[in-house]
CSV table of C-alpha atoms in Angstrom, one decimal:
chain,number,residue,atom,x,y,z
A,1,MET,CA,192.8,65.1,-126.6
A,2,GLU,CA,190.2,62.8,-125.1
A,3,ARG,CA,187.6,65.4,-125.9
A,4,ALA,CA,188.6,65.5,-129.5
A,5,ILE,CA,188.5,61.7,-129.7
A,6,VAL,CA,185.0,61.6,-128.2
A,7,LEU,CA,183.7,64.4,-130.5
A,8,ALA,CA,185.1,62.7,-133.6
A,9,ALA,CA,183.6,59.3,-132.5
A,10,SER,CA,180.3,61.1,-131.9
A,11,ALA,CA,180.3,62.6,-135.4
A,12,ILE,CA,181.1,59.2,-136.9
A,13,GLY,CA,178.4,57.6,-134.8
A,14,ALA,CA,175.8,60.2,-135.9
A,15,GLY,CA,176.7,59.4,-139.5
A,16,LEU,CA,176.4,55.7,-138.9
A,17,ALA,CA,173.0,56.2,-137.1
A,18,MET,CA,171.6,57.7,-140.2
A,19,ILE,CA,172.1,54.4,-142.1
A,20,ALA,CA,168.8,53.6,-140.4
A,21,GLY,CA,167.3,55.8,-143.1
A,22,VAL,CA,167.7,53.0,-145.6
A,23,GLY,CA,165.0,50.8,-144.2
A,24,PRO,CA,162.1,53.3,-144.2
A,25,GLY,CA,163.2,54.3,-147.7
A,26,ILE,CA,162.8,50.8,-149.0
A,27,GLY,CA,159.6,50.3,-147.1
A,28,GLN,CA,158.0,53.6,-148.2
A,29,GLY,CA,159.0,53.0,-151.8
A,30,PHE,CA,157.3,49.6,-151.6
A,31,ALA,CA,154.2,51.1,-150.1
A,32,ALA,CA,154.0,53.8,-152.7
A,33,GLY,CA,154.5,51.3,-155.5
A,34,LYS,CA,151.6,49.2,-154.2
A,35,ALA,CA,149.5,52.3,-153.8
A,36,ALA,CA,150.2,53.2,-157.5
A,37,GLU,CA,149.2,49.7,-158.5
A,38,ALA,CA,146.0,50.0,-156.5
A,39,VAL,CA,145.1,53.4,-158.0
A,40,GLY,CA,145.8,51.9,-161.4
A,41,ARG,CA,143.4,49.1,-160.8
A,42,GLN,CA,140.7,51.2,-159.1
A,43,PRO,CA,141.1,54.9,-160.1
A,44,GLU,CA,137.9,55.8,-158.3
A,45,ALA,CA,139.3,54.8,-154.9
A,46,ARG,CA,142.2,57.2,-155.3
A,47,GLY,CA,141.5,59.4,-152.2
A,48,ALA,CA,141.1,56.5,-149.8
A,49,VAL,CA,144.3,54.8,-151.2
A,50,THR,CA,146.3,57.9,-150.9
A,51,SER,CA,145.3,58.7,-147.3
A,52,THR,CA,145.9,55.1,-146.3
A,53,MET,CA,149.3,55.1,-148.0
A,54,LEU,CA,150.3,58.4,-146.3
A,55,PHE,CA,149.2,57.0,-142.9
A,56,GLY,CA,151.2,53.8,-143.4
A,57,CYS,CA,154.2,55.6,-144.7
A,58,ALA,CA,154.3,57.9,-141.7
A,59,VAL,CA,154.0,55.0,-139.3
A,60,ALA,CA,156.7,53.0,-141.2
A,61,GLU,CA,158.9,56.1,-141.0
A,62,SER,CA,159.3,55.9,-137.2
A,63,THR,CA,162.3,53.6,-137.3
A,64,GLY,CA,164.2,56.0,-139.5
A,65,ILE,CA,163.1,58.8,-137.2
A,66,TYR,CA,164.7,56.9,-134.2
A,67,GLY,CA,168.0,56.9,-136.1
A,68,LEU,CA,167.6,60.6,-136.8
A,69,VAL,CA,166.9,61.4,-133.1
A,70,VAL,CA,170.0,59.4,-132.1
A,71,ALA,CA,172.1,61.4,-134.6
A,72,LEU,CA,170.6,64.7,-133.4
A,73,ILE,CA,171.4,63.8,-129.8
A,74,LEU,CA,174.9,62.9,-130.7
A,75,LEU,CA,175.4,66.1,-132.6
A,76,PHE,CA,173.6,68.7,-130.5
A,77,ALA,CA,173.1,67.3,-127.0
A,78,ASN,CA,176.0,65.0,-126.7
A,79,PRO,CA,175.8,63.1,-123.3
A,80,LEU,CA,179.3,61.5,-123.8
A,81,VAL,CA,181.3,64.8,-123.5
A,82,GLY,CA,179.9,65.3,-120.0
A,83,LEU,CA,181.3,61.9,-118.9
A,84,LEU,CA,184.9,63.0,-119.4
B,1,MET,CA,134.3,68.1,-140.6
B,2,LEU,CA,136.0,67.3,-137.3
B,3,TYR,CA,133.0,65.5,-135.9
B,4,GLY,CA,132.6,63.6,-139.1
B,5,MET,CA,136.2,62.5,-138.9
B,6,VAL,CA,136.0,61.4,-135.3
B,7,THR,CA,132.7,59.5,-136.0
B,8,ASP,CA,134.3,57.8,-139.0
B,9,VAL,CA,137.4,56.6,-137.0
B,10,MET,CA,136.1,56.1,-133.5
B,11,GLY,CA,132.4,55.6,-133.8
B,12,GLU,CA,129.4,57.4,-132.2
B,13,ARG,CA,130.4,56.2,-128.7
B,14,TYR,CA,133.5,58.4,-128.5
B,15,MET,CA,132.1,61.7,-129.8
B,16,GLY,CA,133.2,63.3,-126.5
B,17,PHE,CA,136.8,63.1,-127.6
B,18,ALA,CA,136.1,65.4,-130.6
B,19,PRO,CA,137.0,68.6,-128.8
B,20,TYR,CA,140.3,67.2,-127.6
B,21,ILE,CA,141.1,65.9,-131.0
B,22,GLY,CA,140.2,69.4,-132.5
B,23,THR,CA,142.4,71.1,-129.9
B,24,LEU,CA,145.3,68.8,-130.7
B,25,PHE,CA,144.8,69.3,-134.4
B,26,LEU,CA,144.8,73.1,-134.2
B,27,PHE,CA,147.7,73.3,-131.7
B,28,SER,CA,149.8,71.0,-133.9
B,29,ILE,CA,149.0,72.7,-137.2
B,30,VAL,CA,149.5,76.2,-135.9
B,31,GLY,CA,152.7,75.1,-134.0
B,32,SER,CA,154.2,73.5,-137.1
B,33,LEU,CA,153.1,76.2,-139.6
B,34,SER,CA,154.6,78.9,-137.4
B,35,ALA,CA,157.9,77.9,-139.2
B,36,LEU,CA,156.5,79.7,-142.2
B,37,THR,CA,156.9,83.1,-140.4
B,38,GLY,CA,160.6,82.3,-139.9
B,39,MET,CA,160.3,81.5,-136.3
B,40,ARG,CA,161.5,78.2,-134.8
B,41,PRO,CA,158.4,76.0,-134.8
B,42,ILE,CA,157.1,75.1,-131.4
B,43,THR,CA,156.7,71.5,-132.4
B,44,ALA,CA,160.5,71.3,-132.9
B,45,ASP,CA,160.6,71.2,-129.1
B,46,LEU,CA,160.4,67.7,-127.6
B,47,SER,CA,158.5,68.8,-124.4
B,48,VAL,CA,155.5,70.2,-126.4
B,49,ILE,CA,154.8,66.9,-128.2
B,50,LEU,CA,155.7,64.8,-125.1
B,51,ALA,CA,152.9,66.7,-123.2
B,52,TRP,CA,150.3,65.7,-125.9
B,53,THR,CA,151.4,62.1,-126.0
B,54,VAL,CA,151.4,61.8,-122.3
B,55,VAL,CA,147.8,63.0,-122.3
B,56,THR,CA,147.1,60.5,-125.0
B,57,PHE,CA,148.7,57.8,-123.0
B,58,LEU,CA,146.6,58.7,-119.9
B,59,LEU,CA,143.5,58.7,-122.1
B,60,ILE,CA,144.3,55.2,-123.4
B,61,GLN,CA,144.8,53.8,-120.0
B,62,ALA,CA,141.7,55.6,-118.6
B,63,ASN,CA,139.6,54.4,-121.4
B,64,ASN,CA,140.9,50.9,-120.9
B,65,ILE,CA,140.0,51.0,-117.2
B,66,LYS,CA,136.6,52.5,-117.9
B,67,ASN,CA,135.7,49.7,-120.3
B,68,HIS,CA,137.3,46.7,-118.6
B,69,GLY,CA,137.5,47.7,-114.9
B,70,VAL,CA,140.7,47.9,-112.9
B,71,PHE,CA,141.1,44.1,-112.7
B,72,GLY,CA,140.4,43.7,-116.4
B,73,TRP,CA,143.0,46.4,-117.1
B,74,LEU,CA,145.6,44.7,-114.9
B,75,LYS,CA,144.7,41.4,-116.4
B,76,SER,CA,145.2,42.7,-120.0
B,77,PHE,CA,148.9,43.0,-119.2
B,78,THR,CA,149.2,39.2,-118.5
B,79,GLU,CA,147.7,38.2,-121.8
B,80,PRO,CA,148.3,35.9,-123.6
B,81,VAL,CA,150.7,34.4,-121.0
B,82,PRO,CA,151.7,35.9,-117.6
B,83,PHE,CA,155.3,35.4,-118.5
B,84,ILE,CA,155.1,38.2,-121.1
B,85,THR,CA,154.0,41.0,-118.7
B,86,PRO,CA,157.2,43.1,-118.7
B,87,LEU,CA,157.1,43.1,-122.5
B,88,ASN,CA,153.4,44.3,-122.5
B,89,ILE,CA,154.3,47.1,-120.1
B,90,ILE,CA,157.2,48.2,-122.3
B,91,SER,CA,155.1,48.1,-125.4
B,92,GLU,CA,152.5,50.3,-123.7
B,93,ILE,CA,155.2,52.9,-122.7
B,94,ALA,CA,156.8,52.7,-126.2
B,95,ASN,CA,153.6,53.9,-127.7
B,96,PRO,CA,153.7,57.5,-126.6
B,97,VAL,CA,157.5,57.6,-127.0
B,98,SER,CA,157.3,56.5,-130.6
B,99,MET,CA,154.5,59.0,-131.3
B,100,THR,CA,156.6,61.8,-129.7
B,101,PHE,CA,159.7,61.0,-131.7
B,102,ARG,CA,157.8,60.7,-134.9
B,103,HIS,CA,156.3,64.2,-134.8
B,104,PHE,CA,159.4,65.8,-133.2
B,105,GLY,CA,161.8,64.0,-135.6
B,106,ASN,CA,160.0,65.1,-138.7
B,107,ILE,CA,159.7,68.7,-137.8
B,108,ALA,CA,163.3,68.9,-136.3
B,109,ALA,CA,164.7,67.2,-139.4
B,110,GLY,CA,163.0,69.8,-141.6
B,111,LEU,CA,164.5,72.6,-139.3
B,112,VAL,CA,168.0,71.1,-139.4
B,113,ILE,CA,168.0,70.6,-143.2
B,114,THR,CA,166.5,74.0,-143.9
B,115,SER,CA,169.1,75.7,-141.7
B,116,LEU,CA,171.9,73.7,-143.3
B,117,VAL,CA,170.8,74.8,-146.7
B,118,TYR,CA,170.5,78.4,-145.6
B,119,GLY,CA,174.0,78.3,-144.1
B,120,GLY,CA,175.5,76.6,-147.2
B,121,LEU,CA,173.9,79.2,-149.6
B,122,ALA,CA,175.1,82.1,-147.4
B,123,SER,CA,178.7,80.9,-147.5
B,124,LEU,CA,178.4,80.1,-151.2
B,125,SER,CA,177.3,83.6,-152.1
B,126,ALA,CA,179.9,85.0,-149.7
B,127,ALA,CA,182.6,83.0,-151.6
B,128,VAL,CA,181.3,84.1,-155.0
B,129,PHE,CA,180.7,87.8,-154.3
B,130,SER,CA,183.6,88.5,-152.0
B,131,ARG,CA,185.5,90.0,-154.9
B,132,ILE,CA,183.0,92.9,-155.2
B,133,PRO,CA,184.7,95.9,-153.5
B,134,ASN,CA,181.4,97.3,-152.2
B,135,ASP,CA,180.9,95.7,-148.8
B,136,PHE,CA,177.2,96.2,-148.8
B,137,PHE,CA,176.5,94.3,-151.9
B,138,ALA,CA,179.0,91.6,-151.0
B,139,SER,CA,177.2,91.0,-147.7
B,140,ILE,CA,173.8,90.2,-149.3
B,141,PRO,CA,173.4,86.4,-149.5
B,142,ILE,CA,171.7,86.5,-152.9
B,143,PHE,CA,171.6,82.7,-153.4
B,144,GLN,CA,169.2,82.4,-150.4
B,145,VAL,CA,166.4,83.6,-152.8
B,146,GLY,CA,164.4,80.9,-154.3
B,147,LEU,CA,165.7,77.4,-153.4
B,148,PRO,CA,164.8,77.4,-149.7
B,149,ALA,CA,161.2,78.2,-150.6
B,150,VAL,CA,161.0,74.9,-152.5
B,151,LEU,CA,162.3,73.1,-149.4
B,152,SER,CA,159.9,75.1,-147.2
B,153,VAL,CA,156.9,73.9,-149.2
B,154,TYR,CA,157.9,70.3,-148.5
B,155,PHE,CA,159.3,70.5,-144.9
B,156,ASP,CA,157.0,73.2,-143.5
B,157,LEU,CA,153.7,72.8,-145.4
B,158,PHE,CA,153.5,69.1,-146.4
B,159,THR,CA,155.2,67.7,-143.3
B,160,SER,CA,153.2,69.9,-140.9
B,161,PHE,CA,149.8,68.8,-142.4
B,162,LEU,CA,150.9,65.2,-142.6
B,163,GLN,CA,152.2,64.9,-139.0
B,164,THR,CA,149.2,66.7,-137.6
B,165,TYR,CA,146.9,64.3,-139.5
B,166,ILE,CA,149.1,61.3,-138.2
B,167,ILE,CA,149.1,62.3,-134.6
B,168,CYS,CA,145.4,63.0,-134.5
B,169,MET,CA,144.7,59.7,-136.3
B,170,LEU,CA,147.0,57.7,-134.0
B,171,THR,CA,145.4,59.2,-130.9
B,172,MET,CA,142.0,58.3,-132.1
B,173,VAL,CA,142.9,54.8,-133.2
B,174,PHE,CA,144.8,54.0,-129.9
B,175,VAL,CA,142.1,55.5,-127.7
B,176,GLN,CA,139.4,53.7,-129.5
B,177,GLY,CA,141.4,50.4,-129.6
B,178,ALA,CA,141.8,50.6,-125.8
B,179,GLY,CA,138.0,50.4,-125.4
B,180,GLU,CA,137.6,47.2,-127.4
C-alpha cells in the first residue's frame, strides 16, 4: 500500500516536473523570433545569426533539461522507493 | 577546420587545446550517432559525459591557476566581496554539472521519446491486426515503418550534431574565459 502511494506520487511528481518545459519553450521561441527579425534585416549575416541562435537556444534549454532529468530519475531510478 | 574553429573562439594562445577539442568532438558525435544503428547511444549514459565535463572542469581550474597563480586563483573566489565565496564555489561546480545534464538530457530525451513511439506503434498495430488469423502476419508491427524515421532525423541527427557543437563550444569558451 505504501509502495503504491509512493509510486503514484512519483508519477505525478514526474509529470509536474515537466512543467519546467514551459519556460525554455517561451525563451527559445523569443530567441528564434528575434533571429528571424535579424535575418530579415540583414540576410547576408544569416549563417552567423543562425549559429548564435542555436548556441543560445541550447544554453537556454538547460533549465528545461533539469526538469527532464528530475522526471527521468523519478520514473526510472526512483530513490524514494528505497526509503520504505 | 578544427584548428580554424579553435583559433576563432579561443585565439592563437590556446592552439594546444585543439587536439583535446577534436577528440571531444569525434567522441561525442560518434557516440551520439551510434543511435542510428539501433544501439543505445553511449552518450545516453551519464558517466560518459560526466567524465568529459570533469576533464573540462579540471582544465578550467588549471588554466586559471596557470594564468593567475595559486593565490590569484584563490583570490578570484572572494571577488567581488569575501562574503560571497560559497556562492562562487557553488557556481564553479554547477558549471560541469549543467553541461553534463544538458548533453545527457537531450540524448536521453530522444531515446525515451523514440522508444515510447516504437512501443505505442507496436501495440497499435497489434490491436489493429490481431483479427488476422495468421499469427506470422499479425506479429509484424507494420506501423513501425516510416514515422520513427522522421523522429530519428530530429532526435538522432540534429540533436547529436547540435549537442556536440554546444559541448565543444562551451568547453572552449569556459577554458578561454578562465585565462582572462
